[in-house]
PDB file of C-alpha atoms in Angstrom:
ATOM      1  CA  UNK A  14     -15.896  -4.094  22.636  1.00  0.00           C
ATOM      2  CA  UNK A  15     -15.257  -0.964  24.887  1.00  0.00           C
ATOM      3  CA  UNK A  16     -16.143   2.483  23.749  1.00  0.00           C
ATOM      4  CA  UNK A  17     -13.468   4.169  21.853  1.00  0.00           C
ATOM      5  CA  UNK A  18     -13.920   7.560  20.795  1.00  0.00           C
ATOM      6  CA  UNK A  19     -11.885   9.498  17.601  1.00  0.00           C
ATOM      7  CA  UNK A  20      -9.302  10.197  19.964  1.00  0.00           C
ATOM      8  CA  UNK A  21      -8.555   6.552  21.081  1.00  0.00           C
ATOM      9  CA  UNK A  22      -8.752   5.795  17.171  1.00  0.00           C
ATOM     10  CA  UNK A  23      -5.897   7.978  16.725  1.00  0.00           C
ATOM     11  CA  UNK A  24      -3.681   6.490  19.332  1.00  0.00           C
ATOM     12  CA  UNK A  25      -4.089   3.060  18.200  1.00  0.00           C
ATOM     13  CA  UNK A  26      -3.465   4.316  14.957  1.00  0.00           C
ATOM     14  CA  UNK A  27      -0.004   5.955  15.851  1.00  0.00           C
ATOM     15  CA  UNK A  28       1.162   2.579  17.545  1.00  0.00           C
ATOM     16  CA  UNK A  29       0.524   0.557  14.672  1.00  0.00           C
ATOM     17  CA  UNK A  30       1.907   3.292  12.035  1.00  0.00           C
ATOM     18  CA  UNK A  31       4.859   3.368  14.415  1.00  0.00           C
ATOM     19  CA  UNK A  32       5.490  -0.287  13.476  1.00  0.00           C
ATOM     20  CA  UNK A  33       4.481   0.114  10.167  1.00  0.00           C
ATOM     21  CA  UNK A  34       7.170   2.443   9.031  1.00  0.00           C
ATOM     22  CA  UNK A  35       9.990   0.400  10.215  1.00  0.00           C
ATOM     23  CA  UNK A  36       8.842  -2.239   8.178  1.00  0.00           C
ATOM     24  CA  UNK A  37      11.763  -2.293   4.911  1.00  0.00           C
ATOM     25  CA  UNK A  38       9.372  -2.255   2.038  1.00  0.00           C
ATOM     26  CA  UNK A  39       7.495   0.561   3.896  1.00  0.00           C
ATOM     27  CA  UNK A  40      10.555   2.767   3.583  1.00  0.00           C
ATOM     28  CA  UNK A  41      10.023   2.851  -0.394  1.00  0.00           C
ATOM     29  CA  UNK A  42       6.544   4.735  -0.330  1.00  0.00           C
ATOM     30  CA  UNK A  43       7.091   7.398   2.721  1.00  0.00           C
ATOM     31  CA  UNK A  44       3.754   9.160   1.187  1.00  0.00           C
ATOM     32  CA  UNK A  45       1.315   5.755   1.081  1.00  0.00           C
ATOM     33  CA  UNK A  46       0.460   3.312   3.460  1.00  0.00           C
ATOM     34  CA  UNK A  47       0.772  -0.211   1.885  1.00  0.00           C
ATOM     35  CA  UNK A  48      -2.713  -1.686   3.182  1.00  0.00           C
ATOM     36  CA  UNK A  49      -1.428  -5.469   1.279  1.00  0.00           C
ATOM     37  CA  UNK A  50       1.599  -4.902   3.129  1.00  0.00           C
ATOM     38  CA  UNK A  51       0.358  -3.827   6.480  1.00  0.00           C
ATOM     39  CA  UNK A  52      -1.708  -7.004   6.482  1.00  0.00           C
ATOM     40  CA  UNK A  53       1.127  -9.172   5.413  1.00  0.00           C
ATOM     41  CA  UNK A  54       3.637  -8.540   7.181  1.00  0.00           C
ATOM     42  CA  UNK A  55       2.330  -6.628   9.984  1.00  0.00           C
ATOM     43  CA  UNK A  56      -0.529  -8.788  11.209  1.00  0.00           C
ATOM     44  CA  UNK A  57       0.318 -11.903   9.289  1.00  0.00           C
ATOM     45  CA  UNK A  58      -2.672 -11.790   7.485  1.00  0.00           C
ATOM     46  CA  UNK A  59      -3.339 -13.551   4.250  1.00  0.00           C
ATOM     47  CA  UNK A  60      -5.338 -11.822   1.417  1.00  0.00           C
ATOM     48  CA  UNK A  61      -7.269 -13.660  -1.192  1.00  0.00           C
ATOM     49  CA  UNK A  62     -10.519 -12.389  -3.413  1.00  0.00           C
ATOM     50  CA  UNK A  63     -13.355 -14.172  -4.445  1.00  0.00           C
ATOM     51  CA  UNK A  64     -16.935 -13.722  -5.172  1.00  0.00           C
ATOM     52  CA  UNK A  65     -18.466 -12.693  -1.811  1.00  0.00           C
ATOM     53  CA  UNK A  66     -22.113 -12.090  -2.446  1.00  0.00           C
ATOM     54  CA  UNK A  67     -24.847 -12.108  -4.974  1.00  0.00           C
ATOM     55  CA  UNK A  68     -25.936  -8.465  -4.775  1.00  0.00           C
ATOM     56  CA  UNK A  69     -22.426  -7.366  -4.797  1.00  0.00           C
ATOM     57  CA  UNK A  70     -22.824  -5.764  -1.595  1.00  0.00           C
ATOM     58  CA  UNK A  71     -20.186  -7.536   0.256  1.00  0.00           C
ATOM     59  CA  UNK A  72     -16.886  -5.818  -0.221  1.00  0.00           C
ATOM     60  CA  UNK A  73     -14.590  -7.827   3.134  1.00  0.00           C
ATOM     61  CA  UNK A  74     -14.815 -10.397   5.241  1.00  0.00           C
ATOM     62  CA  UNK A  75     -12.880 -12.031   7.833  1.00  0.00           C
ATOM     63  CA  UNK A  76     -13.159 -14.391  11.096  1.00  0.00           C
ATOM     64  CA  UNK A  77     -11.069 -14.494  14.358  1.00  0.00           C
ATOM     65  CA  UNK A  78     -11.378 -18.375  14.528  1.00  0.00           C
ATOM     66  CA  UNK A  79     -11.606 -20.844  12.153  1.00  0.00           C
ATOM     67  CA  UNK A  80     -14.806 -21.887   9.791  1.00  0.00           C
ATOM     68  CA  UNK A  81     -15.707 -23.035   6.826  1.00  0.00           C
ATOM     69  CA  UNK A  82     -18.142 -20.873   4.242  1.00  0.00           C
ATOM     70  CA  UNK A  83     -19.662 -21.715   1.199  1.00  0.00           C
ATOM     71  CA  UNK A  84     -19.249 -18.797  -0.738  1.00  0.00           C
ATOM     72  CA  UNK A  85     -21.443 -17.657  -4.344  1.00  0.00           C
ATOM     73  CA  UNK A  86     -18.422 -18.953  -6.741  1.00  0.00           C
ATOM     74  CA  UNK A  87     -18.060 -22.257  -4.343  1.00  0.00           C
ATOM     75  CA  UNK A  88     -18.237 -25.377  -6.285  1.00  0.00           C
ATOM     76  CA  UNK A  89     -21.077 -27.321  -5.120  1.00  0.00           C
ATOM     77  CA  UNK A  90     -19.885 -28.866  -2.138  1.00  0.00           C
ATOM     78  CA  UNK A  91     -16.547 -26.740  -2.047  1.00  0.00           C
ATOM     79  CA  UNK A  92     -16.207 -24.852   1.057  1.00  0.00           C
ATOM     80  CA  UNK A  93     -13.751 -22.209   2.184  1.00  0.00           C
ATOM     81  CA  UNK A  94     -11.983 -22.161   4.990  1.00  0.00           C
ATOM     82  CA  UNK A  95     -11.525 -18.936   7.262  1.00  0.00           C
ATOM     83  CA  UNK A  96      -8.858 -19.782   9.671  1.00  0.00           C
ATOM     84  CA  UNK A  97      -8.739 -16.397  11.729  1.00  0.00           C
ATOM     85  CA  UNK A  98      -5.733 -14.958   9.729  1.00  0.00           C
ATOM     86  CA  UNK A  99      -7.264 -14.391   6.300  1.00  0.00           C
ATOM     87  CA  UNK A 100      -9.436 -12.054   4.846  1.00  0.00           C
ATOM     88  CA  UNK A 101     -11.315 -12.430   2.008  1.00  0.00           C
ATOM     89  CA  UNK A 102     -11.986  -9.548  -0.586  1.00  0.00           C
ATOM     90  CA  UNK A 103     -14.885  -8.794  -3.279  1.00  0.00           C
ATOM     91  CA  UNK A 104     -13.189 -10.447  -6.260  1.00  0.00           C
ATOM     92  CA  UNK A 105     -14.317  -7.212  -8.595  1.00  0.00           C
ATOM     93  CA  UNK A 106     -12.120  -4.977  -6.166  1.00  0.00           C
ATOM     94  CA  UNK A 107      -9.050  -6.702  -7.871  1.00  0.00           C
ATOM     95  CA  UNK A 108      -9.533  -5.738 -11.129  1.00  0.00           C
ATOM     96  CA  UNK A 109      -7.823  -3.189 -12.874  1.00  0.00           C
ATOM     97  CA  UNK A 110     -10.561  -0.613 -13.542  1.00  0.00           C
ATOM     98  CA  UNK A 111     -11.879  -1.321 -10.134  1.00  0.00           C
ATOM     99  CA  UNK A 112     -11.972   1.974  -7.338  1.00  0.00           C
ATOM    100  CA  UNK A 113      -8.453   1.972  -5.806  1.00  0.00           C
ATOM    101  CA  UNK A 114      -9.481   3.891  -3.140  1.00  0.00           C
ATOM    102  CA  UNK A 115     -12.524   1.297  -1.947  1.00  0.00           C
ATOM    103  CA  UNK A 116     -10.156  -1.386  -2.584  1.00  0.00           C
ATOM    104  CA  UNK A 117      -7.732   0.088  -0.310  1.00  0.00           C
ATOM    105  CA  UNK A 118      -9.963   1.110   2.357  1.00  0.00           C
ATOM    106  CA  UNK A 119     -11.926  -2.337   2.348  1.00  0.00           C
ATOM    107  CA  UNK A 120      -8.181  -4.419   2.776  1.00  0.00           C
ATOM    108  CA  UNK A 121      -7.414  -2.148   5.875  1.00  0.00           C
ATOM    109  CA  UNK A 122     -11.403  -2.346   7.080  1.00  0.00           C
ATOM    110  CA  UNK A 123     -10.926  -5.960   7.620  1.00  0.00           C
ATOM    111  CA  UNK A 124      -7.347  -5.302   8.645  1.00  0.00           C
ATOM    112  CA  UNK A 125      -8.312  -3.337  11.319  1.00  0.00           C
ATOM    113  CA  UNK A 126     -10.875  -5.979  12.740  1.00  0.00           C
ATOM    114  CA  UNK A 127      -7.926  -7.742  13.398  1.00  0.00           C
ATOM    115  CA  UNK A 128      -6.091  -5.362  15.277  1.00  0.00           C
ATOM    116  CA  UNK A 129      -9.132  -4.185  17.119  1.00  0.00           C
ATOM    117  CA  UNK A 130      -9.222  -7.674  18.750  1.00  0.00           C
ATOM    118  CA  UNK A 131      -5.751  -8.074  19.092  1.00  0.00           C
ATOM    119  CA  UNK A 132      -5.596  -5.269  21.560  1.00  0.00           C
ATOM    120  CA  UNK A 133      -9.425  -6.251  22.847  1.00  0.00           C
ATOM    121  CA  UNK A 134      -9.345 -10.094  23.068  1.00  0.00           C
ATOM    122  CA  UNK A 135     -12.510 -11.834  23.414  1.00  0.00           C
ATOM    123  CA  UNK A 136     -14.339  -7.966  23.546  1.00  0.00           C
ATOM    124  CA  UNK A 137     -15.042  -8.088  19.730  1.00  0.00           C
ATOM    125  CA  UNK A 138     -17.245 -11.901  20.045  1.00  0.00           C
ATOM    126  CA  UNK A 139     -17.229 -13.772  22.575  1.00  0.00           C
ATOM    127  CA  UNK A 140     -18.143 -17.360  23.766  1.00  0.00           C
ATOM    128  CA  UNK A 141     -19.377 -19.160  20.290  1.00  0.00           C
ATOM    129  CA  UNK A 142     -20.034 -15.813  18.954  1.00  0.00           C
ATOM    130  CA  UNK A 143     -15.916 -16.524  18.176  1.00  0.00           C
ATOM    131  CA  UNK A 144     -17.028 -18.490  14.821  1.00  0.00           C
ATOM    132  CA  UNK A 145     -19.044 -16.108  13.403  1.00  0.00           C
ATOM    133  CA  UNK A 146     -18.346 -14.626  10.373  1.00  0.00           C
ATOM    134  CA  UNK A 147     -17.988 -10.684  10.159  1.00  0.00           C
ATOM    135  CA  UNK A 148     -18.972  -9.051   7.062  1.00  0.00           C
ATOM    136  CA  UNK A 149     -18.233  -5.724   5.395  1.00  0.00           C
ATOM    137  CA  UNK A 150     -21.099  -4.174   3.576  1.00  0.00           C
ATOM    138  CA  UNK A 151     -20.954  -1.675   1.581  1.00  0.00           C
ATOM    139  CA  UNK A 152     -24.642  -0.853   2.569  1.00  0.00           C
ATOM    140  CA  UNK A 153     -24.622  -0.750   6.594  1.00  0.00           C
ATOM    141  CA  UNK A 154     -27.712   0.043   8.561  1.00  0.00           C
ATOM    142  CA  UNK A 155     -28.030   2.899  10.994  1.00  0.00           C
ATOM    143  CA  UNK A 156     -28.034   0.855  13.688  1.00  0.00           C
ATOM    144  CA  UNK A 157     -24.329  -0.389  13.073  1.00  0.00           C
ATOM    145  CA  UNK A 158     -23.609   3.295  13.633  1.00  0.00           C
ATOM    146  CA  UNK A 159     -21.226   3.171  16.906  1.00  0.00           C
ATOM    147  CA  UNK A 160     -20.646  -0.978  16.953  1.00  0.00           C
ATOM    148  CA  UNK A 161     -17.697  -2.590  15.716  1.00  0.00           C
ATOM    149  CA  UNK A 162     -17.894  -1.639  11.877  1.00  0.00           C
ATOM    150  CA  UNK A 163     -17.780   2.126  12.364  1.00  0.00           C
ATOM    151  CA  UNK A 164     -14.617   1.118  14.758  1.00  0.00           C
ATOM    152  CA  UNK A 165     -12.717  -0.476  11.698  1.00  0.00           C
ATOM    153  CA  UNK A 166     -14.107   2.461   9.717  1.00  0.00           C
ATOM    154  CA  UNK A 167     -12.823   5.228  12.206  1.00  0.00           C
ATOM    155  CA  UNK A 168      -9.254   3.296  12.676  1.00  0.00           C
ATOM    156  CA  UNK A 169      -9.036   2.691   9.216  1.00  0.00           C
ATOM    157  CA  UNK A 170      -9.288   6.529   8.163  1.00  0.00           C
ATOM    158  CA  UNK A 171      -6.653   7.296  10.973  1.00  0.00           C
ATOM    159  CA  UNK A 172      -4.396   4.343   9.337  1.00  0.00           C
ATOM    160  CA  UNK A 173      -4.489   5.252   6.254  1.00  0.00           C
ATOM    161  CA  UNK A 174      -5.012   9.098   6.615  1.00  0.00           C
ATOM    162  CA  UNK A 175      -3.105  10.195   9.252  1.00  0.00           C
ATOM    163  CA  UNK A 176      -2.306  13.750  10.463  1.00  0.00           C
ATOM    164  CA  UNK A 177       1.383  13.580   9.953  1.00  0.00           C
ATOM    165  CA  UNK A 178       1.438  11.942   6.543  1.00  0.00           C
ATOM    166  CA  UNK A 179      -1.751  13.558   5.478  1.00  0.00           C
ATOM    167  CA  UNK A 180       0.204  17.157   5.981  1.00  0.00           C
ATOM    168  CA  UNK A 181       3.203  16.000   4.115  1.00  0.00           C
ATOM    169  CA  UNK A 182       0.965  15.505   1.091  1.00  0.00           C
ATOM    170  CA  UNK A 183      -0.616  18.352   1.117  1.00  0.00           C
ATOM    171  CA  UNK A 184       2.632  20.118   1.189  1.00  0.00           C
ATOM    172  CA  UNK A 185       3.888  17.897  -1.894  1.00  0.00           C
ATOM    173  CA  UNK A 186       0.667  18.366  -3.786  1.00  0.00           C
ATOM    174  CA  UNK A 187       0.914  21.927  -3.316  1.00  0.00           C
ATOM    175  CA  UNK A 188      -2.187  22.293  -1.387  1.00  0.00           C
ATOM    176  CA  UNK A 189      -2.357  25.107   1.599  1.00  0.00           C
ATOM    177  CA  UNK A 190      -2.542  24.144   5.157  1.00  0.00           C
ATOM    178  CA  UNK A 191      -6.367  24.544   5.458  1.00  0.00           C
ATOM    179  CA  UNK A 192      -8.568  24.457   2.640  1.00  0.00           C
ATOM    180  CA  UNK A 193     -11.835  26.915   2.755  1.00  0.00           C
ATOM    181  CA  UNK A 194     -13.963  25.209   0.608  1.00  0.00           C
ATOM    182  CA  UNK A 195     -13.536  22.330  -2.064  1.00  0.00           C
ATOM    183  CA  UNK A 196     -15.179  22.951  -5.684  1.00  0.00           C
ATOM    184  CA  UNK A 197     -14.196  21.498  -8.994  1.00  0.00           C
ATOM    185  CA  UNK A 198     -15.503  24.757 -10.737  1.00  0.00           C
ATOM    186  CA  UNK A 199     -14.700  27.869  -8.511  1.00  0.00           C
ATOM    187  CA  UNK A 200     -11.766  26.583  -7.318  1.00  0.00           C
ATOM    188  CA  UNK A 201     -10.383  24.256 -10.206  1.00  0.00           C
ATOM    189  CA  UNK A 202      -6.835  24.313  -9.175  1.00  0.00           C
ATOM    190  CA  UNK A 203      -6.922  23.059  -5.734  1.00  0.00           C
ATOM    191  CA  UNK A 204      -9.789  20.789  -6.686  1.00  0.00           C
ATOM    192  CA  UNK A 205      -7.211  19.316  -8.882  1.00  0.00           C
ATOM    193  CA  UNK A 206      -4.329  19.100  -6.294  1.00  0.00           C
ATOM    194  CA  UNK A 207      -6.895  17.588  -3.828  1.00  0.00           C
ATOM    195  CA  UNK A 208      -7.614  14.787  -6.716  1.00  0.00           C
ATOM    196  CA  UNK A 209      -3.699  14.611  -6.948  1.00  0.00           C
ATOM    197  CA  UNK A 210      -4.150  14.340  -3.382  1.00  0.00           C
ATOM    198  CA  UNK A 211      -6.210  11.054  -3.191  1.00  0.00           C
ATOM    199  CA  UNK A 212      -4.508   9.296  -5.868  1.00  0.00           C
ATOM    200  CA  UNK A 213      -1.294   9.708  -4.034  1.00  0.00           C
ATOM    201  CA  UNK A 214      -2.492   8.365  -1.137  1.00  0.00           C
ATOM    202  CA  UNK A 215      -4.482   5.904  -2.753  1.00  0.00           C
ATOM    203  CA  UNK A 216      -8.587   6.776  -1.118  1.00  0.00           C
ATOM    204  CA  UNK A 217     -11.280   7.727  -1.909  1.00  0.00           C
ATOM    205  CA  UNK A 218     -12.159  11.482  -2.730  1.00  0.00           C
ATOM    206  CA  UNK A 219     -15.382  11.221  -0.427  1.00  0.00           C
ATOM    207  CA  UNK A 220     -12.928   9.167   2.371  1.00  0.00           C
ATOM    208  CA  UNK A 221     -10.257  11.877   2.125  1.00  0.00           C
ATOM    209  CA  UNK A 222     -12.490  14.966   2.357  1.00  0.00           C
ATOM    210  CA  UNK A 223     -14.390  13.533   5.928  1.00  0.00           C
ATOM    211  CA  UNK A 224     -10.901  12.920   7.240  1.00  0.00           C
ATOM    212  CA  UNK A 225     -10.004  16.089   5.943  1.00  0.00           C
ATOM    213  CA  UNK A 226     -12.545  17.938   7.141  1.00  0.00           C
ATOM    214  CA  UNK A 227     -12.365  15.897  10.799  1.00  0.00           C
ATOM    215  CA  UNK A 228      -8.946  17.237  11.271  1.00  0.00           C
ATOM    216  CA  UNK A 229     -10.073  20.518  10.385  1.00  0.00           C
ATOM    217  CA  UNK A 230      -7.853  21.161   6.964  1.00  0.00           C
ATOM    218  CA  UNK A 231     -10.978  21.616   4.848  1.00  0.00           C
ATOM    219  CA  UNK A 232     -13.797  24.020   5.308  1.00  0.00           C
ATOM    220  CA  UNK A 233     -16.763  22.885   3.150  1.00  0.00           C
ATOM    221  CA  UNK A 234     -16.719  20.289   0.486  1.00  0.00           C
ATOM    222  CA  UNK A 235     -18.438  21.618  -2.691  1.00  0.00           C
ATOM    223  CA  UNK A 236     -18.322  18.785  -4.776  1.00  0.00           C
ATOM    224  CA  UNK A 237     -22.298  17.487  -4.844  1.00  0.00           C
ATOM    225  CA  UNK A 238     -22.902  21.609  -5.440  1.00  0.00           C
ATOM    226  CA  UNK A 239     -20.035  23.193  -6.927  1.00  0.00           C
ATOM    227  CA  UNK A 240     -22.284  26.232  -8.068  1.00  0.00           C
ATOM    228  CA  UNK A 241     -24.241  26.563  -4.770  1.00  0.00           C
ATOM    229  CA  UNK A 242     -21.331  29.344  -3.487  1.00  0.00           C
ATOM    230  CA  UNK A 243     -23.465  31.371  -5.759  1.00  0.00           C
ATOM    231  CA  UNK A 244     -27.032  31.031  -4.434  1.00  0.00           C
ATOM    232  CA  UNK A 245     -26.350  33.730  -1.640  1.00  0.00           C
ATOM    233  CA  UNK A 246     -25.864  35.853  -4.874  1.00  0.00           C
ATOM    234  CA  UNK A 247     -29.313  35.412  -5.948  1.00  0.00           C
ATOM    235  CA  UNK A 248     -31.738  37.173  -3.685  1.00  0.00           C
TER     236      UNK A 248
END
């Protein structure tokens, strides 16, 4: 895979948002992007969920090529077959209580694999490395820090998040152009509208303040903290 910095991410990301929105069904929801319907009728992926992994850890996973996997809910016996235009998702993202946001985010992830090698044939894995099965963790070691997963990650965010939409909402949400700091106590009103924010969008608060704060619309994020504006009060 070639190196592609934030601002490659974010051209890749207009092409394919450019297609996106002429899509019909896309046209209903101008303020969300449709990950499920990106995938669908987009890539022509299919999306099922199952049971991925033991420790729960295993949120996506997809193939280029075709191979069979026994997976944790597998019959004894049972394979299932990855035929390099699905993508399997943690069966506990589906239910209802589940984080919409994660769900959302993991759907494009593996979306985005897809695209990535699209445009990059052969880059992503080559030779018999074709077969192999790639895996989205939610615990990922340093060292995949700069390899293909923080790729997906990095196109993802500009997928689902980008400039131009991510603007609009802020507008609609009533939120001002750049945010100083985010804190649920100090500044309960446009913590509020940035919660508004997420849901509208359908991510993650935690994805949508680093793409936030990447684009430069939000100063700090005060969420871990929200009293620590007051330490420089104390001495």
């Amino acid at each position: 895979m070639p190196y592609l910095d934030n601002n490659a991410m974010e051209k890749i990301a207009a092409r394919v948002l450019r297609a996106y929105w002429k899509l019909p069904m896309a046209k209903e929801t101008p303020w969300y992007v449709d990950p499920d319907l990106l995938l669908s009728e987009l890539l022509g992926l299919s999306i099922q969920f199952r049971h991925l992994s033991n420790d729960g850890l295993t949120l996506g996973m997809t193939s280029y090529a075709p191979v069979d996997i026994a997976l944790p809910d597998c019959a004894p016996g049972e394979v299932v077959c990855l035929d390099g235009k699905t993508v399997l998702i943690e069966k506990d993202l589906e239910q209802p209580d589940s984080v919409v946001g994660r769900r959302n985010f993991t759907v494009m992830h593996e979306g985005c694999h897809h695209i990535l090698n699209m445009l990059y044939p052969g880059a992503c894995s080559g030779g018999e490395k074709d077969r192999r099965i790639i895996k989205y963790r939610l615990s990922k070691p340093r060292s995949s820090i700069g390899s293909e997963e923080w790729q997906a990650d990095a196109l993802t965010s500009c997928v689902l998040m980008s400039a131009d939409l991510l603007r609009k909402n802020m507008r609609l949400v009533g939120l001002p152009e750049h945010l100083d700091y985010l804190n649920p106590v100090w500044r309960k009103q446009s913590y509020e509208q940035f919660v508004s924010l997420s849901e509208l969008m359908g991510v993650s608060k935690q994805a949508l303040s680093y793409r936030m704060k990447k684009l430069r619309l939000l100063g700090e994020d005060q969420r871990e903290n929200p009293n620590g504006i007051l330490d420089v009060w104390r001495y």
